[in-house]
Amino acid sequence: MRPLRIPAVLLVPLALALAACGGEPPSRAGGPTSTDPRPSAAGASPAAPAAKPLPTKAQTATPELPEGVALLRAVRAARHPGYDRLVFEFEGSAPQIDVRYVDQVVEDPTGDPVPLRGEEFLSVVFHGATLDTTPQVLDSRQARRYTGPQRLTPGYPVLKEVAVAGDFESVLSFGVGLEYRSEPQVRRLTAPVRLVIDFPHRTPPTHS
């Protein structure tokens, strides 16, 4: 049997038709696509800076005074026309005061003599007051203390010397040395709490 032969005239159109059907599909509009999931550098949002913690400043509050206890803050003496003045300033509630003349000022609670300049001596005792609140608090770090002088020597006409004579069980004692016996005038002032003692000067004799 003879093989089938296709005339050359028909081969040319057939080849063109196969070429048209077997070509690659056209590209999509917009160019090639990317499969990289990472954002491009141009489109990436800048990372927000990490928030810095605000600086903190340690604050130390002044410990409160124990209830019913006054803390001595200052002792002052001044000379005025006609009298000498002695001032005790406290923080807290006003303590009770007892002022009296004594033959000798002694230390509380030992009973030892307290040396003072002068010819007459006055005992000044504050009930409910202290120089140091350590015995009244559980934590000694919360204690408050008087930091001023414990002895003054003004050398005024009446008021010669003042000294601490005791600080025991919320009873604060002072001794006062005077040049001569003068009737003390005691006053209480507030804001701040102060106990003021005035010692009038002796009136000079008049000559007729």
PDB file of C-alpha atoms in Angstrom:
ATOM      1  CA  MET A   1       0.000   0.000   0.000  1.00  0.00           C
ATOM      2  CA  ARG A   2       1.407   3.356  -0.900  1.00  0.00           C
ATOM      3  CA  PRO A   3       1.971   5.953   1.836  1.00  0.00           C
ATOM      4  CA  LEU A   4      -0.222   8.970   1.942  1.00  0.00           C
ATOM      5  CA  ARG A   5       1.456  11.991   0.637  1.00  0.00           C
ATOM      6  CA  ILE A   6       0.298  15.498   1.369  1.00  0.00           C
ATOM      7  CA  PRO A   7       0.959  17.992  -1.302  1.00  0.00           C
ATOM      8  CA  ALA A   8       3.433  20.714  -0.385  1.00  0.00           C
ATOM      9  CA  VAL A   9       0.864  23.348  -1.123  1.00  0.00           C
ATOM     10  CA  LEU A  10      -1.234  22.222   1.886  1.00  0.00           C
ATOM     11  CA  LEU A  11       1.721  21.934   4.351  1.00  0.00           C
ATOM     12  CA  VAL A  12       2.342  25.700   4.546  1.00  0.00           C
ATOM     13  CA  PRO A  13      -1.158  26.718   5.791  1.00  0.00           C
ATOM     14  CA  LEU A  14      -1.146  23.852   8.279  1.00  0.00           C
ATOM     15  CA  ALA A  15       2.161  24.933   9.858  1.00  0.00           C
ATOM     16  CA  LEU A  16       0.913  28.485  10.268  1.00  0.00           C
ATOM     17  CA  ALA A  17      -2.238  27.289  12.008  1.00  0.00           C
ATOM     18  CA  LEU A  18      -0.255  25.133  14.491  1.00  0.00           C
ATOM     19  CA  ALA A  19       2.081  28.017  15.278  1.00  0.00           C
ATOM     20  CA  ALA A  20      -0.876  30.290  16.076  1.00  0.00           C
ATOM     21  CA  CYS A  21      -2.365  27.730  18.493  1.00  0.00           C
ATOM     22  CA  GLY A  22       0.855  26.728  20.320  1.00  0.00           C
ATOM     23  CA  GLY A  23       2.271  30.194  21.345  1.00  0.00           C
ATOM     24  CA  GLU A  24       2.706  31.449  24.974  1.00  0.00           C
ATOM     25  CA  PRO A  25      -0.210  33.350  26.522  1.00  0.00           C
ATOM     26  CA  PRO A  26       0.143  37.131  26.557  1.00  0.00           C
ATOM     27  CA  SER A  27       1.445  38.887  29.713  1.00  0.00           C
ATOM     28  CA  ARG A  28      -1.026  40.457  32.165  1.00  0.00           C
ATOM     29  CA  ALA A  29      -1.353  44.197  32.107  1.00  0.00           C
ATOM     30  CA  GLY A  30       0.792  45.967  34.630  1.00  0.00           C
ATOM     31  CA  GLY A  31       3.979  43.956  34.212  1.00  0.00           C
ATOM     32  CA  PRO A  32       5.311  40.971  36.144  1.00  0.00           C
ATOM     33  CA  THR A  33       4.009  40.172  39.662  1.00  0.00           C
ATOM     34  CA  SER A  34       6.164  39.542  42.716  1.00  0.00           C
ATOM     35  CA  THR A  35       5.638  36.706  45.200  1.00  0.00           C
ATOM     36  CA  ASP A  36       8.003  38.163  47.854  1.00  0.00           C
ATOM     37  CA  PRO A  37       5.806  38.757  50.984  1.00  0.00           C
ATOM     38  CA  ARG A  38       8.233  41.306  52.489  1.00  0.00           C
ATOM     39  CA  PRO A  39       7.207  44.951  52.001  1.00  0.00           C
ATOM     40  CA  SER A  40       9.433  47.072  49.858  1.00  0.00           C
ATOM     41  CA  ALA A  41      11.687  49.586  51.539  1.00  0.00           C
ATOM     42  CA  ALA A  42       9.825  52.481  49.967  1.00  0.00           C
ATOM     43  CA  GLY A  43       6.426  51.379  51.287  1.00  0.00           C
ATOM     44  CA  ALA A  44       7.496  50.275  54.830  1.00  0.00           C
ATOM     45  CA  SER A  45       6.196  52.345  57.773  1.00  0.00           C
ATOM     46  CA  PRO A  46       8.963  53.618  60.118  1.00  0.00           C
ATOM     47  CA  ALA A  47       9.040  51.813  63.470  1.00  0.00           C
ATOM     48  CA  ALA A  48       7.815  53.932  66.412  1.00  0.00           C
ATOM     49  CA  PRO A  49      10.596  54.725  68.948  1.00  0.00           C
ATOM     50  CA  ALA A  50      10.398  52.830  72.211  1.00  0.00           C
ATOM     51  CA  ALA A  51       8.872  54.873  75.037  1.00  0.00           C
ATOM     52  CA  LYS A  52      11.400  55.847  77.660  1.00  0.00           C
ATOM     53  CA  PRO A  53      10.356  55.493  81.305  1.00  0.00           C
ATOM     54  CA  LEU A  54       9.833  58.789  83.078  1.00  0.00           C
ATOM     55  CA  PRO A  55      12.501  59.566  85.687  1.00  0.00           C
ATOM     56  CA  THR A  56      11.312  59.086  89.232  1.00  0.00           C
ATOM     57  CA  LYS A  57      12.522  61.195  92.146  1.00  0.00           C
ATOM     58  CA  ALA A  58      12.685  59.681  95.583  1.00  0.00           C
ATOM     59  CA  GLN A  59      10.492  61.601  97.991  1.00  0.00           C
ATOM     60  CA  THR A  60      11.005  61.361 101.696  1.00  0.00           C
ATOM     61  CA  ALA A  61       8.171  62.483 103.911  1.00  0.00           C
ATOM     62  CA  THR A  62       8.857  63.862 107.364  1.00  0.00           C
ATOM     63  CA  PRO A  63       7.684  61.309 109.948  1.00  0.00           C
ATOM     64  CA  GLU A  64       4.687  62.382 111.976  1.00  0.00           C
ATOM     65  CA  LEU A  65       5.014  63.000 115.681  1.00  0.00           C
ATOM     66  CA  PRO A  66       3.540  60.430 118.071  1.00  0.00           C
ATOM     67  CA  GLU A  67       0.147  61.455 119.395  1.00  0.00           C
ATOM     68  CA  GLY A  68       0.290  63.599 122.502  1.00  0.00           C
ATOM     69  CA  VAL A  69       4.015  64.369 122.215  1.00  0.00           C
ATOM     70  CA  ALA A  70       5.449  67.810 121.461  1.00  0.00           C
ATOM     71  CA  LEU A  71       8.949  68.046 119.990  1.00  0.00           C
ATOM     72  CA  LEU A  72      11.167  70.956 120.993  1.00  0.00           C
ATOM     73  CA  ARG A  73      12.239  72.909 117.914  1.00  0.00           C
ATOM     74  CA  ALA A  74      14.064  75.921 119.315  1.00  0.00           C
ATOM     75  CA  VAL A  75      15.071  77.778 122.461  1.00  0.00           C
ATOM     76  CA  ARG A  76      15.629  81.521 122.146  1.00  0.00           C
ATOM     77  CA  ALA A  77      16.549  84.327 124.513  1.00  0.00           C
ATOM     78  CA  ALA A  78      16.265  88.070 123.933  1.00  0.00           C
ATOM     79  CA  ARG A  79      16.705  91.282 125.873  1.00  0.00           C
ATOM     80  CA  HIS A  80      14.030  93.959 125.658  1.00  0.00           C
ATOM     81  CA  PRO A  81      13.565  97.322 127.382  1.00  0.00           C
ATOM     82  CA  GLY A  82      12.369  96.477 130.877  1.00  0.00           C
ATOM     83  CA  TYR A  83      12.513  92.649 130.655  1.00  0.00           C
ATOM     84  CA  ASP A  84      14.394  89.588 129.412  1.00  0.00           C
ATOM     85  CA  ARG A  85      12.527  86.989 127.359  1.00  0.00           C
ATOM     86  CA  LEU A  86      12.911  83.212 127.095  1.00  0.00           C
ATOM     87  CA  VAL A  87      11.027  81.350 124.353  1.00  0.00           C
ATOM     88  CA  PHE A  88      10.507  77.593 123.919  1.00  0.00           C
ATOM     89  CA  GLU A  89       9.121  76.633 120.509  1.00  0.00           C
ATOM     90  CA  PHE A  90       7.478  73.244 119.907  1.00  0.00           C
ATOM     91  CA  GLU A  91       6.084  71.193 117.071  1.00  0.00           C
ATOM     92  CA  GLY A  92       2.883  69.317 117.824  1.00  0.00           C
ATOM     93  CA  SER A  93       0.376  69.858 120.597  1.00  0.00           C
ATOM     94  CA  ALA A  94       1.152  72.383 123.324  1.00  0.00           C
ATOM     95  CA  PRO A  95       2.639  70.726 126.431  1.00  0.00           C
ATOM     96  CA  GLN A  96       1.665  71.587 129.988  1.00  0.00           C
ATOM     97  CA  ILE A  97       4.191  73.815 131.755  1.00  0.00           C
ATOM     98  CA  ASP A  98       5.221  74.013 135.398  1.00  0.00           C
ATOM     99  CA  VAL A  99       7.430  76.948 136.463  1.00  0.00           C
ATOM    100  CA  ARG A 100       8.765  77.304 140.017  1.00  0.00           C
ATOM    101  CA  TYR A 101      11.760  78.569 141.942  1.00  0.00           C
ATOM    102  CA  VAL A 102      14.025  75.909 143.454  1.00  0.00           C
ATOM    103  CA  ASP A 103      17.095  75.967 145.677  1.00  0.00           C
ATOM    104  CA  GLN A 104      19.011  73.923 143.100  1.00  0.00           C
ATOM    105  CA  VAL A 105      18.198  72.526 139.665  1.00  0.00           C
ATOM    106  CA  VAL A 106      18.744  68.763 139.453  1.00  0.00           C
ATOM    107  CA  GLU A 107      18.802  66.437 136.482  1.00  0.00           C
ATOM    108  CA  ASP A 108      15.839  64.170 135.799  1.00  0.00           C
ATOM    109  CA  PRO A 109      15.922  61.245 136.557  1.00  0.00           C
ATOM    110  CA  THR A 110      19.437  60.996 138.059  1.00  0.00           C
ATOM    111  CA  GLY A 111      19.088  63.791 140.618  1.00  0.00           C
ATOM    112  CA  ASP A 112      22.553  65.123 139.799  1.00  0.00           C
ATOM    113  CA  PRO A 113      23.010  68.910 140.190  1.00  0.00           C
ATOM    114  CA  VAL A 114      22.829  71.007 137.011  1.00  0.00           C
ATOM    115  CA  PRO A 115      25.380  73.859 137.225  1.00  0.00           C
ATOM    116  CA  LEU A 116      23.962  77.255 136.266  1.00  0.00           C
ATOM    117  CA  ARG A 117      25.148  80.838 136.467  1.00  0.00           C
ATOM    118  CA  GLY A 118      23.140  83.150 138.653  1.00  0.00           C
ATOM    119  CA  GLU A 119      21.916  83.675 142.202  1.00  0.00           C
ATOM    120  CA  GLU A 120      18.359  82.400 141.804  1.00  0.00           C
ATOM    121  CA  PHE A 121      17.213  79.257 139.996  1.00  0.00           C
ATOM    122  CA  LEU A 122      14.032  78.404 138.191  1.00  0.00           C
ATOM    123  CA  SER A 123      12.780  74.946 137.232  1.00  0.00           C
ATOM    124  CA  VAL A 124      10.782  74.819 133.973  1.00  0.00           C
ATOM    125  CA  VAL A 125       9.099  71.459 133.312  1.00  0.00           C
ATOM    126  CA  PHE A 126       7.081  70.535 130.203  1.00  0.00           C
ATOM    127  CA  HIS A 127       4.727  67.561 130.495  1.00  0.00           C
ATOM    128  CA  GLY A 128       4.108  65.832 127.151  1.00  0.00           C
ATOM    129  CA  ALA A 129       7.296  67.092 125.453  1.00  0.00           C
ATOM    130  CA  THR A 130      10.642  65.652 124.416  1.00  0.00           C
ATOM    131  CA  LEU A 131      13.936  66.256 122.614  1.00  0.00           C
ATOM    132  CA  ASP A 132      13.842  62.846 120.891  1.00  0.00           C
ATOM    133  CA  THR A 133      10.851  60.691 119.880  1.00  0.00           C
ATOM    134  CA  THR A 134      12.872  57.449 119.660  1.00  0.00           C
ATOM    135  CA  PRO A 135      11.244  55.933 122.807  1.00  0.00           C
ATOM    136  CA  GLN A 136       7.760  56.607 121.373  1.00  0.00           C
ATOM    137  CA  VAL A 137       8.184  54.912 117.941  1.00  0.00           C
ATOM    138  CA  LEU A 138       8.723  51.290 116.924  1.00  0.00           C
ATOM    139  CA  ASP A 139      11.112  52.096 114.075  1.00  0.00           C
ATOM    140  CA  SER A 140      14.019  54.319 115.147  1.00  0.00           C
ATOM    141  CA  ARG A 141      14.318  55.549 111.551  1.00  0.00           C
ATOM    142  CA  GLN A 142      10.988  57.320 112.045  1.00  0.00           C
ATOM    143  CA  ALA A 143      12.224  59.198 115.119  1.00  0.00           C
ATOM    144  CA  ARG A 144      12.370  63.006 115.246  1.00  0.00           C
ATOM    145  CA  ARG A 145      14.996  64.886 117.261  1.00  0.00           C
ATOM    146  CA  TYR A 146      15.793  68.375 118.497  1.00  0.00           C
ATOM    147  CA  THR A 147      19.104  69.495 117.001  1.00  0.00           C
ATOM    148  CA  GLY A 148      19.616  72.884 118.645  1.00  0.00           C
ATOM    149  CA  PRO A 149      21.824  73.855 121.601  1.00  0.00           C
ATOM    150  CA  GLN A 150      21.021  72.390 125.015  1.00  0.00           C
ATOM    151  CA  ARG A 151      22.585  75.290 126.914  1.00  0.00           C
ATOM    152  CA  LEU A 152      22.314  79.058 126.374  1.00  0.00           C
ATOM    153  CA  THR A 153      24.333  81.687 128.250  1.00  0.00           C
ATOM    154  CA  PRO A 154      22.871  85.073 127.254  1.00  0.00           C
ATOM    155  CA  GLY A 155      24.192  86.977 130.302  1.00  0.00           C
ATOM    156  CA  TYR A 156      21.313  89.493 130.332  1.00  0.00           C
ATOM    157  CA  PRO A 157      20.447  91.665 133.325  1.00  0.00           C
ATOM    158  CA  VAL A 158      18.125  88.979 134.758  1.00  0.00           C
ATOM    159  CA  LEU A 159      18.443  85.919 132.527  1.00  0.00           C
ATOM    160  CA  LYS A 160      21.943  84.495 132.890  1.00  0.00           C
ATOM    161  CA  GLU A 161      21.837  80.860 131.713  1.00  0.00           C
ATOM    162  CA  VAL A 162      19.437  78.141 130.484  1.00  0.00           C
ATOM    163  CA  ALA A 163      20.191  74.401 130.281  1.00  0.00           C
ATOM    164  CA  VAL A 164      18.395  71.099 129.667  1.00  0.00           C
ATOM    165  CA  ALA A 165      17.840  69.307 132.971  1.00  0.00           C
ATOM    166  CA  GLY A 166      16.148  66.119 131.787  1.00  0.00           C
ATOM    167  CA  ASP A 167      14.186  64.326 129.073  1.00  0.00           C
ATOM    168  CA  PHE A 168      12.495  61.253 130.537  1.00  0.00           C
ATOM    169  CA  GLU A 169       9.154  59.609 129.738  1.00  0.00           C
ATOM    170  CA  SER A 170       7.811  62.629 127.812  1.00  0.00           C
ATOM    171  CA  VAL A 171       8.759  65.035 130.623  1.00  0.00           C
ATOM    172  CA  LEU A 172      11.205  67.697 129.423  1.00  0.00           C
ATOM    173  CA  SER A 173      12.983  69.776 132.082  1.00  0.00           C
ATOM    174  CA  PHE A 174      15.049  72.963 131.925  1.00  0.00           C
ATOM    175  CA  GLY A 175      16.945  74.898 134.558  1.00  0.00           C
ATOM    176  CA  VAL A 176      17.140  78.693 134.419  1.00  0.00           C
ATOM    177  CA  GLY A 177      19.761  80.758 136.231  1.00  0.00           C
ATOM    178  CA  LEU A 178      18.776  84.325 137.151  1.00  0.00           C
ATOM    179  CA  GLU A 179      20.705  87.261 138.562  1.00  0.00           C
ATOM    180  CA  TYR A 180      17.914  87.966 141.055  1.00  0.00           C
ATOM    181  CA  ARG A 181      14.411  86.741 141.745  1.00  0.00           C
ATOM    182  CA  SER A 182      12.005  88.196 139.212  1.00  0.00           C
ATOM    183  CA  GLU A 183       8.313  87.382 138.957  1.00  0.00           C
ATOM    184  CA  PRO A 184       8.106  85.343 135.697  1.00  0.00           C
ATOM    185  CA  GLN A 185       5.241  86.092 133.320  1.00  0.00           C
ATOM    186  CA  VAL A 186       4.260  82.996 131.289  1.00  0.00           C
ATOM    187  CA  ARG A 187       2.297  83.137 128.042  1.00  0.00           C
ATOM    188  CA  ARG A 188       1.227  80.566 125.455  1.00  0.00           C
ATOM    189  CA  LEU A 189       1.309  81.403 121.749  1.00  0.00           C
ATOM    190  CA  THR A 190       0.214  79.395 118.710  1.00  0.00           C
ATOM    191  CA  ALA A 191       1.217  78.950 115.058  1.00  0.00           C
ATOM    192  CA  PRO A 192       3.811  77.780 115.973  1.00  0.00           C
ATOM    193  CA  VAL A 193       3.356  76.563 119.539  1.00  0.00           C
ATOM    194  CA  ARG A 194       5.489  78.694 121.881  1.00  0.00           C
ATOM    195  CA  LEU A 195       5.856  79.039 125.636  1.00  0.00           C
ATOM    196  CA  VAL A 196       7.120  82.533 126.448  1.00  0.00           C
ATOM    197  CA  ILE A 197       8.554  83.524 129.837  1.00  0.00           C
ATOM    198  CA  ASP A 198       9.308  87.181 130.514  1.00  0.00           C
ATOM    199  CA  PHE A 199      11.530  88.246 133.426  1.00  0.00           C
ATOM    200  CA  PRO A 200      10.947  91.905 134.366  1.00  0.00           C
ATOM    201  CA  HIS A 201      13.996  93.963 135.192  1.00  0.00           C
ATOM    202  CA  ARG A 202      14.349  95.316 138.687  1.00  0.00           C
ATOM    203  CA  THR A 203      13.135  98.871 138.889  1.00  0.00           C
ATOM    204  CA  PRO A 204      16.027 101.127 139.908  1.00  0.00           C
ATOM    205  CA  PRO A 205      15.421 103.102 143.073  1.00  0.00           C
ATOM    206  CA  THR A 206      14.429 106.711 142.666  1.00  0.00           C
ATOM    207  CA  HIS A 207      16.172 109.468 144.601  1.00  0.00           C
ATOM    208  CA  SER A 208      14.183 112.331 146.040  1.00  0.00           C
TER     209      SER A 208
END
